[in-house]
Coordinates of N, CA and C in Angstrom, one line a residue:
M3 N 91.4 130.0 87.5 CA 92.7 130.0 87.1 C 93.5 130.9 88.1
S4 N 94.5 130.5 88.7 CA 95.2 131.3 89.7 C 96.2 132.2 89.0
S5 N 96.7 133.2 89.7 CA 97.7 134.1 89.1 C 99.0 133.4 88.9
N6 N 99.2 132.3 89.6 CA 100.5 131.6 89.5 C 100.6 130.8 88.2
E7 N 99.5 130.5 87.6 CA 99.4 129.7 86.4 C 99.7 130.5 85.1
Q8 N 99.4 131.8 85.1 CA 99.5 132.6 83.9 C 100.9 132.6 83.4
P9 N 101.9 132.9 84.2 CA 103.2 132.9 83.6 C 103.6 131.6 82.9
T10 N 103.2 130.5 83.5 CA 103.6 129.2 82.9 C 102.9 129.0 81.6
E11 N 101.7 129.5 81.4 CA 101.0 129.4 80.2 C 101.6 130.3 79.1
K12 N 102.1 131.5 79.5 CA 102.8 132.4 78.5 C 104.2 131.9 78.2
Q13 N 104.9 131.2 79.1 CA 106.2 130.8 78.9 C 106.4 130.0 77.6
P14 N 105.6 129.0 77.4 CA 105.8 128.2 76.2 C 105.7 129.1 74.9
S15 N 104.8 130.0 74.9 CA 104.7 130.9 73.8 C 105.9 131.7 73.6
I16 N 106.5 132.3 74.6 CA 107.7 133.0 74.5 C 108.9 132.1 74.1
D17 N 109.0 130.9 74.6 CA 110.0 130.0 74.1 C 109.9 129.7 72.7
R18 N 108.6 129.5 72.2 CA 108.4 129.2 70.8 C 108.9 130.4 69.9
Q19 N 108.6 131.6 70.4 CA 109.0 132.8 69.6 C 110.5 132.9 69.6
E20 N 111.1 132.6 70.7 CA 112.6 132.7 70.7 C 113.2 131.6 69.8
N21 N 112.6 130.4 69.8 CA 113.0 129.3 68.9 C 112.9 129.7 67.4
I22 N 111.8 130.4 67.1 CA 111.5 130.8 65.8 C 112.5 131.9 65.4
V23 N 112.8 132.8 66.3 CA 113.8 133.8 66.0 C 115.2 133.2 65.8
Q24 N 115.6 132.3 66.7 CA 116.8 131.6 66.5 C 116.9 130.8 65.3
S25 N 115.8 130.1 65.0 CA 115.8 129.3 63.7 C 115.9 130.2 62.5
T26 N 115.2 131.3 62.5 CA 115.3 132.3 61.4 C 116.7 132.8 61.3
E27 N 117.4 133.1 62.4 CA 118.7 133.6 62.4 C 119.7 132.6 61.9
A28 N 119.5 131.3 62.3 CA 120.4 130.2 61.9 C 120.2 130.0 60.4
K29 N 118.9 130.1 59.9 CA 118.7 129.9 58.5 C 119.4 131.0 57.7
A30 N 119.3 132.2 58.1 CA 119.9 133.3 57.5 C 121.4 133.2 57.4
E31 N 122.0 132.7 58.5 CA 123.4 132.5 58.6 C 123.8 131.3 57.6
G32 N 123.0 130.3 57.6 CA 123.3 129.2 56.7 C 123.2 129.6 55.2
E33 N 122.2 130.4 54.9 CA 122.1 130.9 53.6 C 123.2 131.8 53.2
E34 N 123.7 132.6 54.1 CA 124.9 133.5 53.9 C 126.1 132.6 53.7
E35 N 126.3 131.6 54.5 CA 127.4 130.7 54.3 C 127.4 130.0 52.9
Y36 N 126.2 129.6 52.5 CA 126.0 128.9 51.2 C 126.3 129.9 50.1
T37 N 125.8 131.1 50.2 CA 126.1 132.2 49.2 C 127.6 132.4 49.1
N38 N 128.2 132.6 50.2 CA 129.7 132.8 50.2 C 130.4 131.6 49.6
L39 N 130.0 130.4 49.9 CA 130.6 129.2 49.3 C 130.4 129.3 47.8
I40 N 129.2 129.5 47.3 CA 128.9 129.5 45.9 C 129.8 130.6 45.2
Q41 N 129.8 131.7 45.8 CA 130.6 132.8 45.2 C 132.1 132.6 45.2
S42 N 132.6 131.8 46.1 CA 134.0 131.5 46.1 C 134.4 130.4 45.1
L43 N 133.5 129.6 44.6 CA 133.8 128.6 43.6 C 134.1 129.2 42.3
P44 N 135.0 128.5 41.5 CA 135.2 129.1 40.2 C 134.0 128.9 39.3
T45 N 133.9 129.8 38.3 CA 132.8 129.7 37.4 C 133.1 128.6 36.3
R46 N 132.2 128.3 35.5 CA 132.4 127.3 34.5 C 133.4 127.8 33.5
W47 N 133.3 129.1 33.2 CA 134.3 129.8 32.3 C 135.7 129.6 32.8
E48 N 135.9 129.9 34.1 CA 137.2 129.8 34.7 C 137.7 128.3 34.7
I49 N 136.9 127.4 34.9 CA 137.2 126.0 34.9 C 137.7 125.6 33.5
E50 N 136.9 126.0 32.5 CA 137.2 125.7 31.1 C 138.5 126.4 30.7
L51 N 138.7 127.6 31.1 CA 140.0 128.3 30.8 C 141.2 127.5 31.4
E52 N 141.1 127.1 32.6 CA 142.2 126.4 33.2 C 142.4 125.0 32.5
F53 N 141.3 124.4 32.2 CA 141.5 123.1 31.5 C 142.1 123.2 30.1
V54 N 141.6 124.2 29.3 CA 142.2 124.4 28.0 C 143.7 124.7 28.1
Q55 N 144.0 125.5 29.0 CA 145.5 125.8 29.2 C 146.3 124.6 29.6
S56 N 145.7 123.7 30.4 CA 146.4 122.6 30.9 C 146.8 121.6 29.7
L57 N 146.2 121.8 28.6 CA 146.5 121.0 27.4 C 147.9 121.3 26.9
S58 N 148.5 122.4 27.3 CA 149.9 122.7 26.9 C 150.9 121.8 27.6
N59 N 150.4 121.1 28.6 CA 151.2 120.2 29.5 C 151.3 118.8 28.9
I60 N 152.4 118.5 28.2 CA 152.5 117.2 27.5 C 152.3 116.0 28.4
P61 N 153.0 116.0 29.6 CA 152.8 114.9 30.5 C 151.3 114.7 30.9
Y62 N 150.6 115.8 31.0 CA 149.1 115.7 31.3 C 148.4 115.1 30.2
L63 N 148.8 115.4 28.9 CA 148.1 114.8 27.8 C 148.4 113.3 27.8
Q64 N 149.6 112.9 28.2 CA 149.9 111.5 28.2 C 149.0 110.8 29.3
Y65 N 148.9 111.5 30.4 CA 148.0 111.0 31.5 C 146.6 110.7 31.0
L66 N 146.1 111.7 30.3 CA 144.7 111.6 29.7 C 144.6 110.4 28.8
A67 N 145.6 110.2 28.0 CA 145.6 109.1 27.0 C 145.8 107.8 27.7
Q68 N 146.7 107.7 28.7 CA 146.9 106.4 29.4 C 145.7 106.0 30.2
N69 N 144.9 107.0 30.6 CA 143.7 106.6 31.4 C 142.5 106.6 30.6
N70 N 142.7 106.5 29.3 CA 141.6 106.3 28.3 C 140.6 107.5 28.1
Y71 N 141.0 108.6 28.6 CA 140.1 109.8 28.4 C 140.0 110.2 27.0
L72 N 141.1 110.0 26.3 CA 141.2 110.5 24.9 C 140.5 109.5 23.9
S73 N 140.0 108.4 24.5 CA 139.2 107.5 23.6 C 137.8 107.4 24.1
D74 N 137.4 108.2 25.1 CA 136.0 108.3 25.5 C 135.3 109.3 24.7
P75 N 134.2 108.8 24.0 CA 133.4 109.7 23.1 C 132.9 110.9 23.8
N76 N 132.5 110.8 25.1 CA 132.0 112.0 25.8 C 133.2 113.0 26.0
F77 N 134.3 112.6 26.3 CA 135.5 113.5 26.4 C 135.9 114.1 25.1
I78 N 135.8 113.3 24.1 CA 136.1 113.8 22.7 C 135.1 114.9 22.3
N79 N 133.9 114.7 22.7 CA 132.9 115.7 22.4 C 133.2 117.0 23.2
Y80 N 133.6 116.8 24.4 CA 134.0 118.0 25.3 C 135.1 118.7 24.7
L81 N 136.1 118.0 24.1 CA 137.2 118.7 23.5 C 136.7 119.5 22.3
K82 N 135.8 118.9 21.5 CA 135.2 119.6 20.4 C 134.5 120.9 20.8
Y83 N 133.7 120.7 21.9 CA 133.0 121.9 22.4 C 134.0 123.0 22.8
L84 N 135.1 122.7 23.4 CA 136.1 123.6 23.9 C 136.8 124.4 22.7
T85 N 136.6 124.1 21.5 CA 137.2 124.8 20.4 C 136.7 126.2 20.3
Y86 N 135.7 126.6 21.0 CA 135.2 128.0 21.0 C 136.3 128.9 21.6
W87 N 137.3 128.3 22.3 CA 138.4 129.1 22.8 C 139.3 129.6 21.7
Q88 N 139.1 129.1 20.5 CA 139.9 129.6 19.4 C 139.4 130.9 18.9
K89 N 138.2 131.3 19.2 CA 137.7 132.6 18.8 C 138.5 133.7 19.6
P90 N 138.8 134.8 18.9 CA 139.6 135.9 19.5 C 139.0 136.4 20.8
E91 N 137.7 136.5 20.9 CA 137.1 137.1 22.1 C 137.4 136.2 23.3
Y92 N 137.7 134.9 23.1 CA 138.0 134.1 24.2 C 139.5 133.8 24.3
A93 N 140.2 133.7 23.2 CA 141.6 133.4 23.1 C 142.4 134.5 23.8
K94 N 141.9 135.7 23.8 CA 142.7 136.8 24.4 C 143.0 136.6 25.9
F95 N 142.2 135.7 26.5 CA 142.4 135.4 28.0 C 143.4 134.3 28.3
L96 N 143.9 133.7 27.2 CA 144.8 132.5 27.4 C 146.2 133.0 27.7
V97 N 146.9 132.4 28.7 CA 148.3 132.7 29.0 C 149.2 131.8 28.2
Y98 N 148.7 130.6 27.9 CA 149.5 129.6 27.2 C 148.9 129.4 25.8
P99 N 149.2 130.2 24.8 CA 148.5 130.0 23.5 C 148.7 128.7 22.8
N100 N 149.8 128.0 23.1 CA 150.1 126.7 22.5 C 149.0 125.8 22.7
C101 N 148.2 126.0 23.8 CA 147.1 125.1 24.1 C 146.1 125.0 23.0
L102 N 145.9 126.1 22.3 CA 145.0 126.1 21.1 C 145.5 125.2 20.0
H103 N 146.8 125.2 19.8 CA 147.3 124.3 18.8 C 147.1 122.8 19.2
I104 N 147.4 122.5 20.5 CA 147.2 121.2 21.0 C 145.7 120.8 20.9
L105 N 144.8 121.7 21.3 CA 143.4 121.5 21.3 C 142.9 121.1 19.8
E106 N 143.5 121.8 18.9 CA 143.2 121.5 17.5 C 143.7 120.1 17.1
M107 N 144.9 119.8 17.5 CA 145.5 118.5 17.2 C 144.7 117.4 17.9
L108 N 144.1 117.6 19.1 CA 143.3 116.6 19.8 C 142.0 116.3 19.1
Q109 N 141.7 117.1 18.1 CA 140.5 116.7 17.3 C 140.8 115.6 16.3
N110 N 142.1 115.3 16.2 CA 142.5 114.2 15.3 C 142.7 112.9 16.0
E111 N 142.1 111.9 15.6 CA 142.1 110.6 16.3 C 143.6 110.0 16.3
S112 N 144.3 110.2 15.2 CA 145.7 109.6 15.3 C 146.5 110.4 16.3
F113 N 146.4 111.6 16.4 CA 147.1 112.4 17.5 C 146.7 111.8 18.8
R114 N 145.5 111.6 19.1 CA 145.0 111.1 20.4 C 145.6 109.7 20.7
L115 N 145.7 108.9 19.7 CA 146.3 107.6 19.8 C 147.8 107.7 20.0
N116 N 148.5 108.6 19.3 CA 150.0 108.6 19.3 C 150.6 109.3 20.5
I117 N 149.8 110.1 21.2 CA 150.4 110.9 22.3 C 150.9 110.0 23.5
V118 N 150.5 108.8 23.6 CA 151.1 107.9 24.6 C 152.5 107.4 24.2
N119 N 152.8 107.5 23.0 CA 154.1 107.1 22.5 C 155.2 108.1 23.0
P120 N 156.2 107.7 23.8 CA 157.2 108.6 24.3 C 158.0 109.3 23.2
E121 N 158.3 108.7 22.1 CA 159.0 109.4 21.1 C 158.1 110.5 20.5
F122 N 156.9 110.2 20.3 CA 155.9 111.2 19.7 C 155.8 112.3 20.7
S123 N 155.6 112.0 22.0 CA 155.5 113.1 23.0 C 156.7 114.0 23.1
N124 N 157.9 113.3 23.1 CA 159.2 114.1 23.1 C 159.3 115.0 21.9
T125 N 159.0 114.5 20.7 CA 159.1 115.3 19.5 C 158.1 116.5 19.7
L126 N 156.9 116.2 20.1 CA 155.9 117.3 20.4 C 156.5 118.4 21.3
M127 N 157.1 117.9 22.4 CA 157.6 118.8 23.4 C 158.8 119.6 22.8
N128 N 159.7 118.9 22.1 CA 160.8 119.6 21.5 C 160.4 120.7 20.5
D129 N 159.4 120.3 19.7 CA 158.9 121.3 18.7 C 158.2 122.5 19.4
M130 N 157.5 122.2 20.5 CA 156.9 123.4 21.2 C 158.0 124.3 21.7
V131 N 159.0 123.7 22.3 CA 160.1 124.5 22.9 C 160.8 125.3 21.8
K132 N 161.0 124.7 20.6 CA 161.6 125.3 19.5 C 160.8 126.5 19.0
R133 N 159.5 126.3 19.0 CA 158.6 127.4 18.6 C 158.7 128.6 19.6
W134 N 158.7 128.3 20.9 CA 158.8 129.3 21.9 C 160.1 130.1 21.7
Q135 N 161.2 129.4 21.4 CA 162.5 130.0 21.3 C 162.5 130.9 20.0
E136 N 162.0 130.4 18.9 CA 162.0 131.1 17.6 C 161.2 132.4 17.7
N137 N 160.1 132.3 18.5 CA 159.2 133.4 18.5 C 159.4 134.4 19.7
D138 N 160.4 134.1 20.5 CA 160.7 134.9 21.7 C 159.4 135.1 22.6
G139 N 158.5 134.1 22.5 CA 157.3 134.2 23.3 C 156.4 135.4 22.9
E140 N 156.6 135.9 21.7 CA 155.7 137.0 21.2 C 154.3 136.4 20.9
V141 N 153.3 137.1 21.4 CA 152.0 136.6 21.1 C 151.2 137.8 20.5
D142 N 150.4 137.5 19.5 CA 149.5 138.6 19.0 C 148.2 138.6 19.7
G143 N 147.3 139.4 19.3 CA 146.0 139.7 20.0 C 145.1 138.5 20.0
T144 N 145.3 137.5 19.1 CA 144.5 136.3 19.0 C 145.0 135.2 19.8
A145 N 146.0 135.4 20.6 CA 146.7 134.4 21.4 C 147.2 133.2 20.6
T146 N 147.8 133.6 19.5 CA 148.6 132.6 18.7 C 150.0 133.1 18.6
I147 N 150.9 132.2 18.5 CA 152.3 132.5 18.4 C 152.5 133.2 17.0
K148 N 153.2 134.4 17.0 CA 153.4 135.0 15.7 C 154.3 134.2 14.9
N149 N 154.0 134.1 13.6 CA 154.8 133.4 12.6 C 155.0 132.0 13.0
A150 N 154.2 131.4 13.7 CA 154.4 130.0 14.2 C 154.1 129.0 13.0
T151 N 154.9 128.0 13.0 CA 154.7 127.0 12.0 C 154.1 125.8 12.7
P152 N 153.3 125.0 12.0 CA 152.7 123.8 12.7 C 153.8 122.9 13.3
L153 N 153.5 122.2 14.3 CA 154.4 121.3 14.9 C 154.8 120.2 13.9
N154 N 156.1 119.9 13.8 CA 156.5 118.9 12.9 C 156.6 117.5 13.6
L155 N 155.6 116.7 13.3 CA 155.6 115.4 13.9 C 155.7 114.3 12.9
E156 N 156.1 114.7 11.7 CA 156.3 113.8 10.6 C 157.5 112.9 10.9
G157 N 157.5 111.7 10.5 CA 158.6 110.8 10.8 C 158.6 110.2 12.1
V158 N 157.7 110.6 13.0 CA 157.6 109.9 14.3 C 156.7 108.7 14.1
N159 N 157.3 107.6 14.4 CA 156.6 106.3 14.3 C 155.7 106.1 15.5
S160 N 154.4 106.0 15.2 CA 153.4 105.9 16.3 C 153.4 104.6 17.0
S161 N 154.1 103.6 16.4 CA 154.1 102.3 17.0 C 155.4 102.0 17.7
S162 N 156.4 102.9 17.6 CA 157.7 102.7 18.2 C 157.5 102.9 19.7
S163 N 158.4 102.3 20.5 CA 158.4 102.3 21.9 C 159.2 103.5 22.5
G164 N 159.8 104.2 21.6 CA 160.6 105.4 22.1 C 162.1 105.0 22.4
S165 N 162.4 103.7 22.3 CA 163.8 103.4 22.5 C 164.5 103.0 21.2
N166 N 165.7 103.4 21.0 CA 166.4 103.1 19.7 C 167.5 102.1 20.0

C-alpha cells in the first residue's frame, strides 16, 4: 500500500462522519421546527372555547343548519359534549355569555330545525339584543347575563317563510 492511497481510504470515512453530523443537525432543526409548529397551534380547549362562543352568531347558526350540521348525530353529540362550558370553572373564560343560552337551546331538536327560518332567527336576534340592552352587558361570575329572562320565541311559526 503506497502512502498516496491512505488519504483516499480515510476520505470516505471523514465524508461519512460529516454526513452523519449534517444529518443529525438537520434532524434536530426539523424536530425544533416541528416543536415550534405544534406549540403555535391552538389547544383543544382554545378551539372549543372559540367554537362555543361562535354559537352567539345567529347567521353562523343558520349556516350550520342549512348545511345539515344540526341534523348530524355526531355533531349533535358534540354539542352535548360542549355543555361542560356551562360549569362556572369554564364559563368564566367566555366573552360572549349568550353562547351558553344558545348552546342549551341547541340541545332541543325543534330549535335546531327552526333556526333556518328567517322569522325565527330574526326573533332570536332581536331578543338577544333586547337582553343585552336591558342588562347593560353586565355579566356575573358564571358568565350569565344578570337577571336575564329566557329568549321569547313563542308565537314564531317554524313553518313560515319569514315574509308577511
